[in-house]
Amino acid sequence: MTAAMISTMLFAGSAHADPPVSGTGEDGAWSIETLDGGYKITLRLAEPLPVRDAIPELAVDGTSLGPAVESPDGTTLTVTTTDPGVSGATSVDVAWNGEVPSEPAPTGRIAPEPAPSRPGKPGTPAPPVDPAAPGRYTVVHDEYDLGDTAITLAGLGGRQAEIRAKTYLPKEATGRLPLVVFQHGRHSACYNPVTRQTSNTTWPCPAGQQPILSFTGYDGPADVLASHGYAVVSVSANGVNAADNPFSEDRGALARGEVVMRHLDLLADATKGKGEAKIVELFKGRLDMDDVGLMGHSRGGEGVVKAALLNAGRPKPYGIKAVLPLAPTDFARATLPNIPMSVFLPYCDGDVSNQQGQHFYDDSLYAFEKDEAFRSSLMIMGTNHNFFNTEWTPGVAVAPASDDWSNRNDPVCGSTAAPGRLTPAEQYAVGTAYIAGFFRLVQGKEHALLPLFDGSGAVPESAGRAVVHTVAQAEFDKRVDVAPFTSPSSPFTVSGAATGVICAGMLDRSPQSGLPTCATRLTTSQAPSWTPATYAGNVTATPVLRFSWTDTSGEVSVPLPPGSRNVNGRDALTFRAALDENATGNVDLAVTVVDGRGRTGTVPVSGVSDALTPFPGTTSPLPKTWLRTVRIPTSSFGEVNLRDVREVRLTGASPTGGVYLGDLAFSDVRVGKSELDELPQVSLQSLTVPEGNGPGVATMTLTLSGRSKKPVTVNVQSIVTGVAPVITALAQQVVIPVGARSATFQVPIVGDTTPATTAQSYQVVASVPTNATIGNGFARLVVTDDDAL
């Protein structure tokens, strides 16, 4: 079903006689039409919408109403609402990530600026191995191209896309090579080299235009990896970009995953000497398909996560060992346990400015209790969304490109002249170092690179003046979880002049959890862990402990149960922390470990971490509230007997303060291994039901691909749209018992006796599972009218 068809059904209704409210703004002409049960807001754009990875929204008088339906030609945005406040609107604008941009991003060359002094404090010493240093092999570039319509994609409703890639191979290397596949994100698909106009609504490119070669923009990390003996394939996804917003259920995640899997199939055949002649020529006998890494940029980040999940659902999966989502979208909050993963977040991201990709890390932390892989998330200061790709960087790109950070008046990220902002060349260098470093660490087992990703704070020489903050979680058998702080049942006690409560999400968006909200003053672009996902907006997000104190007697104490008291051999006591949204002034905590004989060791957080130092910025989407790692070496606790630790205490070390706390554990971070295909996959089944004449329910089904030895929990949400919906919003957690293959849940239906001309169709989404992964997470609930016309 196409978005155009869905749009027609959602907006069905007879208009009242009231004339529509209308006007003209900076973005174009708008109108608000009164329909039975609500309002239809339409914005006809004065010029084509800029192609971004974020989803366009409509804002009335500065307040976003949420994601808009985009017309297939990209010139019209529409939202329906029952909010009567829109009837007196004075403005309608395009919004992104909950906010109306302050000014458009300019195009053209960015003038070079002098390098400012390095902000922040440096981390630990650089590792002995520099991840960006060239290896001993000569790198050979090539391409293969099977045409612009070589693949038909179920994720785009049967539309076609290209199979095209740039390849990087080590000339002198022998034997089977580890493989790394790159996938770019959403950028304009085509441009006219004479007029410099771009387009993104037709594929293949219209007459007079040619494809934008976004897939060629990662030469830096690809060359480094190939010089160290890796085969790298960077794939094109322009056909997906030109159709994902109007023609897919999930904004193209499935389609991008399909593209990656098709390339892997072609490469697997080629290494066996079968298939397309050009690919066979390049790869015959050269690839180890049991040693594969995936990197995806922006929507490509969500695409490679989907590819890993598609692969895990196959009877004979490839050996995907590592996944790197770079500035990713995460519209549906899939989890990726049991596979090494690192999420890269640019602090000055002006496209996916809410940094929703943090959910990949947070949602996967406890998704499987025997997780055998490590994961990390990096906040890379001074970097924007685009400049990790040279073809998205003005002055370097062949086609038109821009700096995605739009507010040129912002003192932190406004331009490369800002003290904390990296130049395009500096950003590309840090991206090269960390992308290459991740795959060299995980696939190449170069363990000297672990301090870049384990929370130690090391920064390589090749990253220059970049400041990179890191959080990490060790594999399950390398850590002792003291208090995850994910539930009120967590074993902790608050005493003294203090309060402490487990909270989740923001702006009361976690209704089914029963937990209070963590933030009400922050905007949805300031809190990556809590930003509402497009297709899981009311699903519980990242529970933490909200702890505040009014004098230094305030304390949180956590006992260690028998059987977990021997932490000898663990490298560090670790937890995540961030300043509470209401905290002011200098805030500090003291961390105390107590052994069985009452001996204590105390370390102030300020002495080992800057986690309680505010991030820079004053205007949304800055500053960010992002939980940083506090990593205290166990050797710092002096004479405490680490074989008999009885308690951990977190005490206010400043007169007053407030913090968010999570994931308290004794850890020894190692890379671990990939076992994603060991978990069953949970899928959601579509359903068509009659409306009925009164309140009723639609019973929908979740199915597992195999039985689980642990209960499987899945979050489901029905997305209610249109001005007269016939279902009620649902946000619920469903449990599939041990040994069962399915479970049901009920979506409330509002029946009536009023005839309607069309059926109503609604998305129902499954997300954030535990002890399973997502298979088909999108379904349709279609409610047919059973009243005679």
PDB file of C-alpha atoms in Angstrom, residues 608-753:
ATOM      1  CA  VAL A 608      38.096  10.828  37.089  1.00  0.00           C
ATOM      2  CA  SER A 609      35.398  12.057  34.689  1.00  0.00           C
ATOM      3  CA  ASP A 610      33.808  15.158  33.188  1.00  0.00           C
ATOM      4  CA  ALA A 611      30.376  13.459  33.123  1.00  0.00           C
ATOM      5  CA  LEU A 612      28.959  16.124  35.471  1.00  0.00           C
ATOM      6  CA  THR A 613      30.340  19.032  33.448  1.00  0.00           C
ATOM      7  CA  PRO A 614      27.655  20.654  31.271  1.00  0.00           C
ATOM      8  CA  PHE A 615      27.896  20.214  27.532  1.00  0.00           C
ATOM      9  CA  PRO A 616      28.263  23.497  25.607  1.00  0.00           C
ATOM     10  CA  GLY A 617      25.384  25.493  24.133  1.00  0.00           C
ATOM     11  CA  THR A 618      22.480  27.613  25.249  1.00  0.00           C
ATOM     12  CA  THR A 619      19.746  27.217  22.605  1.00  0.00           C
ATOM     13  CA  SER A 620      17.969  23.996  21.604  1.00  0.00           C
ATOM     14  CA  PRO A 621      19.049  21.553  20.244  1.00  0.00           C
ATOM     15  CA  LEU A 622      22.006  22.413  22.500  1.00  0.00           C
ATOM     16  CA  PRO A 623      23.175  21.733  25.117  1.00  0.00           C
ATOM     17  CA  LYS A 624      22.740  17.985  25.109  1.00  0.00           C
ATOM     18  CA  THR A 625      21.869  15.909  28.146  1.00  0.00           C
ATOM     19  CA  TRP A 626      23.757  12.713  27.358  1.00  0.00           C
ATOM     20  CA  LEU A 627      24.766  10.189  29.976  1.00  0.00           C
ATOM     21  CA  ARG A 628      28.569   9.910  29.960  1.00  0.00           C
ATOM     22  CA  THR A 629      30.697   7.161  31.434  1.00  0.00           C
ATOM     23  CA  VAL A 630      32.224   7.498  34.879  1.00  0.00           C
ATOM     24  CA  ARG A 631      35.022   4.937  34.900  1.00  0.00           C
ATOM     25  CA  ILE A 632      36.865   4.430  38.188  1.00  0.00           C
ATOM     26  CA  PRO A 633      39.736   1.902  38.125  1.00  0.00           C
ATOM     27  CA  THR A 634      39.206  -0.609  40.925  1.00  0.00           C
ATOM     28  CA  SER A 635      42.790   0.040  41.991  1.00  0.00           C
ATOM     29  CA  SER A 636      41.643   3.515  43.079  1.00  0.00           C
ATOM     30  CA  PHE A 637      39.757   2.111  46.078  1.00  0.00           C
ATOM     31  CA  GLY A 638      42.916   1.476  48.111  1.00  0.00           C
ATOM     32  CA  GLU A 639      42.777  -1.259  50.741  1.00  0.00           C
ATOM     33  CA  VAL A 640      39.243  -2.396  49.974  1.00  0.00           C
ATOM     34  CA  ASN A 641      39.062  -6.184  49.558  1.00  0.00           C
ATOM     35  CA  LEU A 642      37.751  -6.571  46.004  1.00  0.00           C
ATOM     36  CA  ARG A 643      36.936 -10.212  46.692  1.00  0.00           C
ATOM     37  CA  ASP A 644      34.324  -9.158  49.240  1.00  0.00           C
ATOM     38  CA  VAL A 645      32.638  -5.905  48.168  1.00  0.00           C
ATOM     39  CA  ARG A 646      29.404  -5.440  50.092  1.00  0.00           C
ATOM     40  CA  GLU A 647      28.132  -2.011  49.054  1.00  0.00           C
ATOM     41  CA  VAL A 648      28.540   0.901  46.652  1.00  0.00           C
ATOM     42  CA  ARG A 649      27.540   4.380  47.809  1.00  0.00           C
ATOM     43  CA  LEU A 650      26.970   7.489  45.722  1.00  0.00           C
ATOM     44  CA  THR A 651      26.987  10.579  47.926  1.00  0.00           C
ATOM     45  CA  GLY A 652      26.451  14.239  47.190  1.00  0.00           C
ATOM     46  CA  ALA A 653      29.888  15.875  47.249  1.00  0.00           C
ATOM     47  CA  SER A 654      28.599  19.353  46.429  1.00  0.00           C
ATOM     48  CA  PRO A 655      26.199  21.275  48.707  1.00  0.00           C
ATOM     49  CA  THR A 656      23.314  20.607  46.353  1.00  0.00           C
ATOM     50  CA  GLY A 657      22.897  18.783  43.086  1.00  0.00           C
ATOM     51  CA  GLY A 658      20.849  16.586  40.819  1.00  0.00           C
ATOM     52  CA  VAL A 659      21.922  13.831  38.449  1.00  0.00           C
ATOM     53  CA  TYR A 660      20.645  11.027  36.270  1.00  0.00           C
ATOM     54  CA  LEU A 661      22.378   7.690  36.950  1.00  0.00           C
ATOM     55  CA  GLY A 662      22.402   4.394  35.084  1.00  0.00           C
ATOM     56  CA  ASP A 663      24.176   1.080  34.534  1.00  0.00           C
ATOM     57  CA  LEU A 664      26.221   0.755  37.738  1.00  0.00           C
ATOM     58  CA  ALA A 665      28.559  -2.212  37.287  1.00  0.00           C
ATOM     59  CA  PHE A 666      32.029  -3.582  37.818  1.00  0.00           C
ATOM     60  CA  SER A 667      33.327  -4.110  34.285  1.00  0.00           C
ATOM     61  CA  ASP A 668      36.181  -5.562  32.309  1.00  0.00           C
ATOM     62  CA  VAL A 669      35.444  -4.532  28.721  1.00  0.00           C
ATOM     63  CA  ARG A 670      36.395  -6.962  25.977  1.00  0.00           C
ATOM     64  CA  VAL A 671      35.152  -7.186  22.395  1.00  0.00           C
ATOM     65  CA  GLY A 672      33.338 -10.485  22.734  1.00  0.00           C
ATOM     66  CA  LYS A 673      31.747 -12.201  19.767  1.00  0.00           C
ATOM     67  CA  SER A 674      28.757 -12.123  17.465  1.00  0.00           C
ATOM     68  CA  GLU A 675      25.936 -14.570  18.154  1.00  0.00           C
ATOM     69  CA  LEU A 676      22.933 -12.594  16.912  1.00  0.00           C
ATOM     70  CA  ASP A 677      21.407 -15.522  15.023  1.00  0.00           C
ATOM     71  CA  GLU A 678      21.032 -17.506  18.273  1.00  0.00           C
ATOM     72  CA  LEU A 679      18.029 -15.392  19.255  1.00  0.00           C
ATOM     73  CA  PRO A 680      14.523 -15.995  17.851  1.00  0.00           C
ATOM     74  CA  GLN A 681      12.904 -13.223  15.828  1.00  0.00           C
ATOM     75  CA  VAL A 682       9.523 -11.759  16.701  1.00  0.00           C
ATOM     76  CA  SER A 683       7.179 -10.578  13.951  1.00  0.00           C
ATOM     77  CA  LEU A 684       3.870  -8.732  13.883  1.00  0.00           C
ATOM     78  CA  GLN A 685       0.978  -9.993  11.747  1.00  0.00           C
ATOM     79  CA  SER A 686      -1.309  -7.616   9.826  1.00  0.00           C
ATOM     80  CA  LEU A 687      -5.064  -7.854  10.311  1.00  0.00           C
ATOM     81  CA  THR A 688      -8.309  -6.688   8.701  1.00  0.00           C
ATOM     82  CA  VAL A 689     -11.422  -6.448  10.887  1.00  0.00           C
ATOM     83  CA  PRO A 690     -14.924  -4.944  10.574  1.00  0.00           C
ATOM     84  CA  GLU A 691     -15.590  -1.755  12.491  1.00  0.00           C
ATOM     85  CA  GLY A 692     -18.675  -2.891  14.432  1.00  0.00           C
ATOM     86  CA  ASN A 693     -21.431  -0.706  15.841  1.00  0.00           C
ATOM     87  CA  GLY A 694     -19.933  -0.006  19.247  1.00  0.00           C
ATOM     88  CA  PRO A 695     -16.699  -0.319  21.221  1.00  0.00           C
ATOM     89  CA  GLY A 696     -14.742  -3.458  20.394  1.00  0.00           C
ATOM     90  CA  VAL A 697     -11.234  -4.795  19.936  1.00  0.00           C
ATOM     91  CA  ALA A 698      -8.983  -6.094  17.192  1.00  0.00           C
ATOM     92  CA  THR A 699      -6.887  -9.041  18.374  1.00  0.00           C
ATOM     93  CA  MET A 700      -3.451  -8.950  16.760  1.00  0.00           C
ATOM     94  CA  THR A 701      -0.724 -11.592  16.938  1.00  0.00           C
ATOM     95  CA  LEU A 702       3.000 -11.610  17.576  1.00  0.00           C
ATOM     96  CA  THR A 703       4.875 -14.727  16.428  1.00  0.00           C
ATOM     97  CA  LEU A 704       8.350 -16.084  17.205  1.00  0.00           C
ATOM     98  CA  SER A 705      10.601 -17.795  14.676  1.00  0.00           C
ATOM     99  CA  GLY A 706      11.578 -20.314  17.368  1.00  0.00           C
ATOM    100  CA  ARG A 707      10.912 -21.095  21.008  1.00  0.00           C
ATOM    101  CA  SER A 708      12.779 -19.085  23.615  1.00  0.00           C
ATOM    102  CA  LYS A 709      14.214 -20.353  26.903  1.00  0.00           C
ATOM    103  CA  LYS A 710      13.404 -16.981  28.431  1.00  0.00           C
ATOM    104  CA  PRO A 711      10.194 -14.935  28.350  1.00  0.00           C
ATOM    105  CA  VAL A 712      10.203 -12.586  25.355  1.00  0.00           C
ATOM    106  CA  THR A 713       8.881  -9.066  25.911  1.00  0.00           C
ATOM    107  CA  VAL A 714       7.872  -6.824  23.023  1.00  0.00           C
ATOM    108  CA  ASN A 715       6.573  -3.259  23.011  1.00  0.00           C
ATOM    109  CA  VAL A 716       3.687  -2.608  20.630  1.00  0.00           C
ATOM    110  CA  GLN A 717       2.190   0.717  19.653  1.00  0.00           C
ATOM    111  CA  SER A 718      -0.740   1.580  17.418  1.00  0.00           C
ATOM    112  CA  ILE A 719      -0.246   4.847  15.558  1.00  0.00           C
ATOM    113  CA  VAL A 720      -3.516   6.730  15.437  1.00  0.00           C
ATOM    114  CA  THR A 721      -3.804   9.165  12.534  1.00  0.00           C
ATOM    115  CA  GLY A 722      -6.588  11.008  10.761  1.00  0.00           C
ATOM    116  CA  VAL A 723      -9.318  13.325  11.994  1.00  0.00           C
ATOM    117  CA  ALA A 724     -11.889  10.683  12.891  1.00  0.00           C
ATOM    118  CA  PRO A 725      -9.921   7.585  13.912  1.00  0.00           C
ATOM    119  CA  VAL A 726     -11.815   4.360  14.524  1.00  0.00           C
ATOM    120  CA  ILE A 727      -9.147   2.870  16.805  1.00  0.00           C
ATOM    121  CA  THR A 728      -7.717   4.049  20.121  1.00  0.00           C
ATOM    122  CA  ALA A 729      -4.027   4.635  20.735  1.00  0.00           C
ATOM    123  CA  LEU A 730      -2.261   1.696  22.354  1.00  0.00           C
ATOM    124  CA  ALA A 731       1.190   1.512  23.962  1.00  0.00           C
ATOM    125  CA  GLN A 732       1.662  -1.829  25.655  1.00  0.00           C
ATOM    126  CA  GLN A 733       4.285  -4.417  26.539  1.00  0.00           C
ATOM    127  CA  VAL A 734       3.416  -7.970  25.484  1.00  0.00           C
ATOM    128  CA  VAL A 735       5.019 -11.096  26.979  1.00  0.00           C
ATOM    129  CA  ILE A 736       5.478 -14.316  25.020  1.00  0.00           C
ATOM    130  CA  PRO A 737       5.924 -17.052  27.666  1.00  0.00           C
ATOM    131  CA  VAL A 738       8.796 -19.527  27.732  1.00  0.00           C
ATOM    132  CA  GLY A 739       8.247 -22.219  25.118  1.00  0.00           C
ATOM    133  CA  ALA A 740       5.410 -20.386  23.359  1.00  0.00           C
ATOM    134  CA  ARG A 741       5.565 -19.388  19.712  1.00  0.00           C
ATOM    135  CA  SER A 742       3.043 -16.554  19.786  1.00  0.00           C
ATOM    136  CA  ALA A 743       1.035 -14.108  21.885  1.00  0.00           C
ATOM    137  CA  THR A 744      -1.873 -11.790  21.198  1.00  0.00           C
ATOM    138  CA  PHE A 745      -2.811  -8.268  22.195  1.00  0.00           C
ATOM    139  CA  GLN A 746      -5.877  -6.138  21.630  1.00  0.00           C
ATOM    140  CA  VAL A 747      -6.223  -2.763  19.960  1.00  0.00           C
ATOM    141  CA  PRO A 748      -9.406  -0.922  21.038  1.00  0.00           C
ATOM    142  CA  ILE A 749     -11.831  -0.099  18.214  1.00  0.00           C
ATOM    143  CA  VAL A 750     -14.415   2.671  18.324  1.00  0.00           C
ATOM    144  CA  GLY A 751     -17.392   1.358  16.384  1.00  0.00           C
ATOM    145  CA  ASP A 752     -20.307   3.400  15.068  1.00  0.00           C
ATOM    146  CA  THR A 753     -23.299   3.230  12.770  1.00  0.00           C
TER     147      THR A 753
END
